Short mmCIF file of C-alpha atoms in Angstrom, two decimals:
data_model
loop_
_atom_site.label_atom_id
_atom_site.label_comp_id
_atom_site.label_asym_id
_atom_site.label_seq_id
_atom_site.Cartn_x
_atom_site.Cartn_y
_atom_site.Cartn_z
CA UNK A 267 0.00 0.00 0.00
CA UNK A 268 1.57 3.80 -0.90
CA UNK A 269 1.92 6.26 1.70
CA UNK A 270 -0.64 8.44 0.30
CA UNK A 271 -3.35 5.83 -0.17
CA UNK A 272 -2.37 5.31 3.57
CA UNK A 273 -2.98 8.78 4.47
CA UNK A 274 -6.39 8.59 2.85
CA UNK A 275 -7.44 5.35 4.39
CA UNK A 276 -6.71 6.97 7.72
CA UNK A 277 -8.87 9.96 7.29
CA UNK A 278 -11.70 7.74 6.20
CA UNK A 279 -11.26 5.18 8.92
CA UNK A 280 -11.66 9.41 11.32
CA UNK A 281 -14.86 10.01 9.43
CA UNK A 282 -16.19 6.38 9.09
CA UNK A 283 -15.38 5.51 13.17
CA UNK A 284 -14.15 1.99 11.20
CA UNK A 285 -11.24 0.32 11.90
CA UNK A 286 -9.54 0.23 8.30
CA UNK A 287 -6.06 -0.48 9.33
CA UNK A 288 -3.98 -2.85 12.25
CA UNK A 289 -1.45 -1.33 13.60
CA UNK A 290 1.88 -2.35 15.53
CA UNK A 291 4.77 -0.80 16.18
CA UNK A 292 6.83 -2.76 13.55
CA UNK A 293 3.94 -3.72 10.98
CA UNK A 294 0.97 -2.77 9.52
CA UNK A 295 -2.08 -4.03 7.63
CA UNK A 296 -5.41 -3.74 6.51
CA UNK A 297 -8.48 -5.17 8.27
CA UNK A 298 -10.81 -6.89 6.35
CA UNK A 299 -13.07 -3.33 5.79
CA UNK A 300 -9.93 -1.55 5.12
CA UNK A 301 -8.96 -4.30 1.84
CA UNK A 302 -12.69 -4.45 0.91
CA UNK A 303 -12.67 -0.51 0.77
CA UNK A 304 -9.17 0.24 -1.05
CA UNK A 305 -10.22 -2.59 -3.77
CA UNK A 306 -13.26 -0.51 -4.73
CA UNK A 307 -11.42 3.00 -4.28
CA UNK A 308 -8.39 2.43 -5.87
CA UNK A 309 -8.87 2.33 -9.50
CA UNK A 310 -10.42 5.88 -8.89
CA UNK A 311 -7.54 7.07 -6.58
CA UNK A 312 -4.87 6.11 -9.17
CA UNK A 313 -6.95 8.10 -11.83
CA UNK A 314 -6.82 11.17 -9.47
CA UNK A 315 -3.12 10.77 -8.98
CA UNK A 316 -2.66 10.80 -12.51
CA UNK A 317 -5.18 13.80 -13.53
CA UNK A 318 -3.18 16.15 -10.58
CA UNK A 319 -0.19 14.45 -12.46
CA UNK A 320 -1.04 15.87 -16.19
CA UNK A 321 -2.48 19.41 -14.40
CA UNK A 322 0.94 19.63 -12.98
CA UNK A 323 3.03 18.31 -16.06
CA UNK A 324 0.58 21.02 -18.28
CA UNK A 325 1.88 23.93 -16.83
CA UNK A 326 5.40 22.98 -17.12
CA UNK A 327 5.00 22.47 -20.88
CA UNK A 328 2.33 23.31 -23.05
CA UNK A 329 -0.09 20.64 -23.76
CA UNK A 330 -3.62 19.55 -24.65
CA UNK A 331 -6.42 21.11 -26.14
CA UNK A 332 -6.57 24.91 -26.91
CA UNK A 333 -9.75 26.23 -27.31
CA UNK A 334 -9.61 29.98 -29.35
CA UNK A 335 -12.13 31.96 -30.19
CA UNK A 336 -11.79 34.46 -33.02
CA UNK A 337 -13.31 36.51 -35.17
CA UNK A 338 -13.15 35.06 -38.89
CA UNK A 339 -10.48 38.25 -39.98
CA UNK A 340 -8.32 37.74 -37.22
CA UNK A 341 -8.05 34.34 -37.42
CA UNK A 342 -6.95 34.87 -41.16
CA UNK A 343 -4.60 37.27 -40.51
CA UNK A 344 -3.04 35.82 -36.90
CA UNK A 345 -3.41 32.21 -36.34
CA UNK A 346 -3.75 30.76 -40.23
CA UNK A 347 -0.87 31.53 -41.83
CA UNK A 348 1.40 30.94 -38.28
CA UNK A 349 -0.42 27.37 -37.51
CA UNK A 350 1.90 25.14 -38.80
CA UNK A 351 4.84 27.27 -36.69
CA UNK A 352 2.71 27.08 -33.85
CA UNK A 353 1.94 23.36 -33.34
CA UNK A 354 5.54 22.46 -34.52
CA UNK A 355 6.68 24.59 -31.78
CA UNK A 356 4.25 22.86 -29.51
CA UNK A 357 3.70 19.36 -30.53
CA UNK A 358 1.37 17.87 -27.95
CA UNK A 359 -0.82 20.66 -28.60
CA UNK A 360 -3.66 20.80 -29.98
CA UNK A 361 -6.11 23.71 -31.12
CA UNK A 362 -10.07 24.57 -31.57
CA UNK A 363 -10.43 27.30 -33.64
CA UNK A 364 -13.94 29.02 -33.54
CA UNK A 365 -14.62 31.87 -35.88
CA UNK A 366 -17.61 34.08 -35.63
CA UNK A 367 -18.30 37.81 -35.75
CA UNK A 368 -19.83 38.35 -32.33
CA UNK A 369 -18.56 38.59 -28.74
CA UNK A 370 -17.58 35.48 -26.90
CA UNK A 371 -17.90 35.28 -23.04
CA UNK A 372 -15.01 32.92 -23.17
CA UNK A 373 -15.71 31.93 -19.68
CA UNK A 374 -19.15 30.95 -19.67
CA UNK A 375 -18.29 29.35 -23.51
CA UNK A 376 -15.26 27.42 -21.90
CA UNK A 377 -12.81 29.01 -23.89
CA UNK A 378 -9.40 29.50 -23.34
CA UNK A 379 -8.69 32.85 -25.27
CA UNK A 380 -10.46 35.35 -27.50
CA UNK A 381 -9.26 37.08 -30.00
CA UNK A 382 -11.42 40.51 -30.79
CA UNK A 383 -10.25 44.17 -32.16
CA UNK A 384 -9.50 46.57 -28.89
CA UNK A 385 -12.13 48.56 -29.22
CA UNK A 386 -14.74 45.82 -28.73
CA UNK A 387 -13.51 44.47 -25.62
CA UNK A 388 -14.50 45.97 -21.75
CA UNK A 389 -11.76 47.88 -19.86
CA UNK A 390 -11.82 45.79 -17.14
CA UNK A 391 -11.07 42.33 -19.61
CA UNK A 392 -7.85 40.97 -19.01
CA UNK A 393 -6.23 41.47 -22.13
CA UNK A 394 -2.88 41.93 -24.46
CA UNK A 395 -2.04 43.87 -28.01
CA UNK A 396 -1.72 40.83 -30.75
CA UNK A 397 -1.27 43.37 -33.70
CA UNK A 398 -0.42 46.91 -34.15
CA UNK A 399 -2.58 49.38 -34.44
CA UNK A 400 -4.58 49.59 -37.94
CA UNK A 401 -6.37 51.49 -40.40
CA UNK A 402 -9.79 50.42 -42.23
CA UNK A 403 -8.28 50.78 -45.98
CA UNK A 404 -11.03 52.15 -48.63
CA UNK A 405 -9.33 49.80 -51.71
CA UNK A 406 -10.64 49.02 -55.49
CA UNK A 407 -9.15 47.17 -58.51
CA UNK A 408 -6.60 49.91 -60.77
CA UNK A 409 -9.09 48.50 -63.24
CA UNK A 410 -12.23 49.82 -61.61
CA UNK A 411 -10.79 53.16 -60.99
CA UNK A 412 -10.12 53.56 -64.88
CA UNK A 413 -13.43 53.05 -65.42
CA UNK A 414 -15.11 55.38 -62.36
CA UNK A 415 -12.54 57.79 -61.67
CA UNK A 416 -11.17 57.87 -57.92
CA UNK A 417 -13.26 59.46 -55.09
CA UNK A 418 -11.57 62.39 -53.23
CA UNK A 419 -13.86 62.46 -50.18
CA UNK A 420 -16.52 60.54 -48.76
CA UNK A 421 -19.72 62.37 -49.84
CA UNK A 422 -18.13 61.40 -53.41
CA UNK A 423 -18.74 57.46 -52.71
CA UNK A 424 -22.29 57.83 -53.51
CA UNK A 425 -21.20 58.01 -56.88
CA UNK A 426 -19.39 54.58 -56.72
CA UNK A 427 -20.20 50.94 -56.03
CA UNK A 428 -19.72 50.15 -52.99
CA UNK A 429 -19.81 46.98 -51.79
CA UNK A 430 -21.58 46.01 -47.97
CA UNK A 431 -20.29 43.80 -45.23
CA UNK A 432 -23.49 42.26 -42.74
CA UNK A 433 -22.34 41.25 -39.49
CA UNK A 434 -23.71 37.31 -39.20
CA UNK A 435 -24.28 38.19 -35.46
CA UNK A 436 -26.58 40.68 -35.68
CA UNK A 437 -27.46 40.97 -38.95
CA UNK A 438 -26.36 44.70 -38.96
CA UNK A 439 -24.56 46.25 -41.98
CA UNK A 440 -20.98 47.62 -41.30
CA UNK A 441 -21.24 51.67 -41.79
CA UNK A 442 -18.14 53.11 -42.95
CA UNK A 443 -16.66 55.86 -41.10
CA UNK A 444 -15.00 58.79 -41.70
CA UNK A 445 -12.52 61.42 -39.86
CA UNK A 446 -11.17 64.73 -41.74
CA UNK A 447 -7.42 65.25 -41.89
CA UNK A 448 -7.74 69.33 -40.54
CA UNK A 449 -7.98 70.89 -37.41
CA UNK A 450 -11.99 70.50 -37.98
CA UNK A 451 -12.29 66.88 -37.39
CA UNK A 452 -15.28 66.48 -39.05
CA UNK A 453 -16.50 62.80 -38.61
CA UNK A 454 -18.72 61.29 -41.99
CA UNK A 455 -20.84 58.03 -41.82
CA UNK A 456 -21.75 56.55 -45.02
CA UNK A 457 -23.75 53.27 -45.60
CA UNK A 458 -22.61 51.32 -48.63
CA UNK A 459 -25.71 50.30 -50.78
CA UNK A 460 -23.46 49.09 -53.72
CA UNK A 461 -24.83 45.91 -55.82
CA UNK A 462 -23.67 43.06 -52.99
CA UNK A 463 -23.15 42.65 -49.68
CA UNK A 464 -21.42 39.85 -47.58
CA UNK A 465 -21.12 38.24 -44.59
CA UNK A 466 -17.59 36.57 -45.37
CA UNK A 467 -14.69 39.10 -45.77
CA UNK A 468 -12.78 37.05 -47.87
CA UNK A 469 -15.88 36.81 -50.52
CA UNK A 470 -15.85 40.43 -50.09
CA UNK A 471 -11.80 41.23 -50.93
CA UNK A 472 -12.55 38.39 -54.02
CA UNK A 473 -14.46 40.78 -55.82
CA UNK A 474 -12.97 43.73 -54.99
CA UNK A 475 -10.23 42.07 -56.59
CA UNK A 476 -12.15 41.22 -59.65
CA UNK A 477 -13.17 44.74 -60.36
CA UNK A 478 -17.03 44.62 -58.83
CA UNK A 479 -16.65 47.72 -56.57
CA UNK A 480 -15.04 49.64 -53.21
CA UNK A 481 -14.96 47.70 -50.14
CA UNK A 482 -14.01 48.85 -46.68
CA UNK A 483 -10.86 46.64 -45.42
CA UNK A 484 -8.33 46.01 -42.53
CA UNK A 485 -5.00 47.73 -43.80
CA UNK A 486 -3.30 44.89 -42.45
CA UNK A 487 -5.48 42.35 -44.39
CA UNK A 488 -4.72 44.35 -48.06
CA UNK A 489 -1.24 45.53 -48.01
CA UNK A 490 0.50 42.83 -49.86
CA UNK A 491 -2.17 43.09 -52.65
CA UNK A 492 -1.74 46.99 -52.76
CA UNK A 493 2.28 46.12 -52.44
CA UNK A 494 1.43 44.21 -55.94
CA UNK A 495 -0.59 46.07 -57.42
CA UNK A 496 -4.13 44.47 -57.36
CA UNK A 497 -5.89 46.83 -55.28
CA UNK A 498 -5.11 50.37 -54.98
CA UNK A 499 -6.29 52.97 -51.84
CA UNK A 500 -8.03 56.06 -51.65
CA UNK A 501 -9.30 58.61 -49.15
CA UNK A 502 -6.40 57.50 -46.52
CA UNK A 503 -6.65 60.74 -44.93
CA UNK A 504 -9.91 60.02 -43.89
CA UNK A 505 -8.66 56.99 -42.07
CA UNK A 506 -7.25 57.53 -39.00
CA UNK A 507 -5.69 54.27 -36.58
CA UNK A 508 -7.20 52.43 -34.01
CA UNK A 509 -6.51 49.98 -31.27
CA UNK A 510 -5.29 46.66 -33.37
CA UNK A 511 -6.20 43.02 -32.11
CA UNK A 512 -5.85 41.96 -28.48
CA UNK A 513 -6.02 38.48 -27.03
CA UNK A 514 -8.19 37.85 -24.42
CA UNK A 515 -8.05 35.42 -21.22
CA UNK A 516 -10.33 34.98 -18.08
CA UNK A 517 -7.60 35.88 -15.25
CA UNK A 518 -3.68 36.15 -15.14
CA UNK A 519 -3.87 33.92 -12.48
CA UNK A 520 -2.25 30.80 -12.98
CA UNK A 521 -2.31 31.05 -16.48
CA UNK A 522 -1.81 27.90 -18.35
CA UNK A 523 1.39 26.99 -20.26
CA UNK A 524 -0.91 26.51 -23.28
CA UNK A 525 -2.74 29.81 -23.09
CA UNK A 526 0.93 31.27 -22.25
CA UNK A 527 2.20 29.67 -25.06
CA UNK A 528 -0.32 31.39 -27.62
CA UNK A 529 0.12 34.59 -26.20
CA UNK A 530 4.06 34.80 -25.98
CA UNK A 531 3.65 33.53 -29.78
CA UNK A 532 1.09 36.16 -30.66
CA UNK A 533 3.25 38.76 -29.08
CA UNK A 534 5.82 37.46 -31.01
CA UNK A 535 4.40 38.04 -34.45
CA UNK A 536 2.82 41.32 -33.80
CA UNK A 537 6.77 42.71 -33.22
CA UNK A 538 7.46 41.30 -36.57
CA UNK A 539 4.70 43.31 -38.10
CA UNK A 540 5.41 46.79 -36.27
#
């Protein structure tokens, strides 16, 4: 018999007032109770032992399942293209990606981390900077602009196609706002009514690409394809930054090594882009 499955038969025999164990001053054994009792307890004793085991062991090294919740543009621009570096990195890892527009209470969803822009989050959330701060980019095809000429200011977008982005959470289209460059600071809200709308941004970019019309995009998420010459920006003036992407967690407190692990890598990548 172990010491600690002595230690627990002791307290039982305390709370049961049954002898469990003999006793002598050079030996010791069970009593009949005690053997019938540790026969039926053990299996689920040594499966305790071994769960504290793997809590312990998981903080020293990451391990498991990570549960992430993201918004569908964040998780294309921070966890896609760095998976494969992340779960080499971390091989007994493994990751459940969720993608949707809305919130996520990660706690009462039994999530490990959430990944939402700044500005969405409460102040009191316990939470860390994943990407620098960015721009939304106004962006269309060269190929379009040859055709419709290139807006100087917002009230001119009425005179272009612009293309809509619905929220699948609430069903609410994304307005598109606006911030002068002088001392004025005159703030413009236009609602694109162009000939689609979308509630996947990637659909969206696709036919910017392809010439359909103006779309309103993460500066982040467009400036290799500006870089090469498929989409080209206007009104950037007008744009002004914002709080980027932070990660999420319920509590610093005893963090896991997994969560730690995603954060530290996170952290990592957002350098590289600054």
């Amino acid at each position: 018999m172990k010491s600690n499955q002595y230690q627990q038969l002791k307290s039982l025999e305390q709370q049961l007032n049954v002898r469990l164990i003999n006793r002598t001053t050079r030996t010791m054994s069970l009593t009949d109770e005690g053997q019938r009792l540790l026969d039926i307890l053990e299996p689920a004793l040594s499966a305790i032992e071994q769960a504290v085991l793997e809590v312990g062991e998981s903080q020293a090294e990451p391990s498991g399942l990570l549960r992430i919740n993201s918004s569908r543009i964040a998780a294309r621009l921070l966890i896609e293209p760095h998976m494969a570096e992340f779960l080499a990195r971390y091989p007994k890892l493994k990751i459940d990606l969720t993608m949707n527009d809305g919130f996520s209470n990660i706690i009462a969803d039994g999530v490990d981390a959430g990944i939402r822009l700044g500005e969405s989050l409460d102040e009191h959330m316990v939470a860390v900077p994943v990407s620098p701060p960015i721009e939304m980019a106004i962006v269309g095809s060269p190929g379009y602009f040859e055709r419709y000429g290139i807006p100087e200011s917002p009230e001119e977008l009425i005179q272009h196609n612009c293309l809509a982005y619905r929220f699948s959470s609430s069903g609410v289209i994304d307005r598109w706002s606006f911030t002068s460059a002088d001392d004025s600071q005159r703030t413009v809200v236009f609602e694109p009514t162009g000939s689609a709308i979308f509630n996947d941004d990637e659909n969206m970019l696709n036919a910017a690409l392809q010439g359909v019309g103006l779309i309103k995009y993460l500066d982040l998420n467009v400036q290799t394809h500006i870089a090469e010459g498929r989409l080209q920006r206007v009104l950037a003036p007008w744009c002004k930054p914002f709080p980027g992407f932070y990660l999420y967690v319920p509590s610093r407190a005893n963090l896991p090594a997994k969560t730690r692990a995603l954060m530290d890598f996170l952290k990592e990548k957002r350098d590289a882009m600054s």
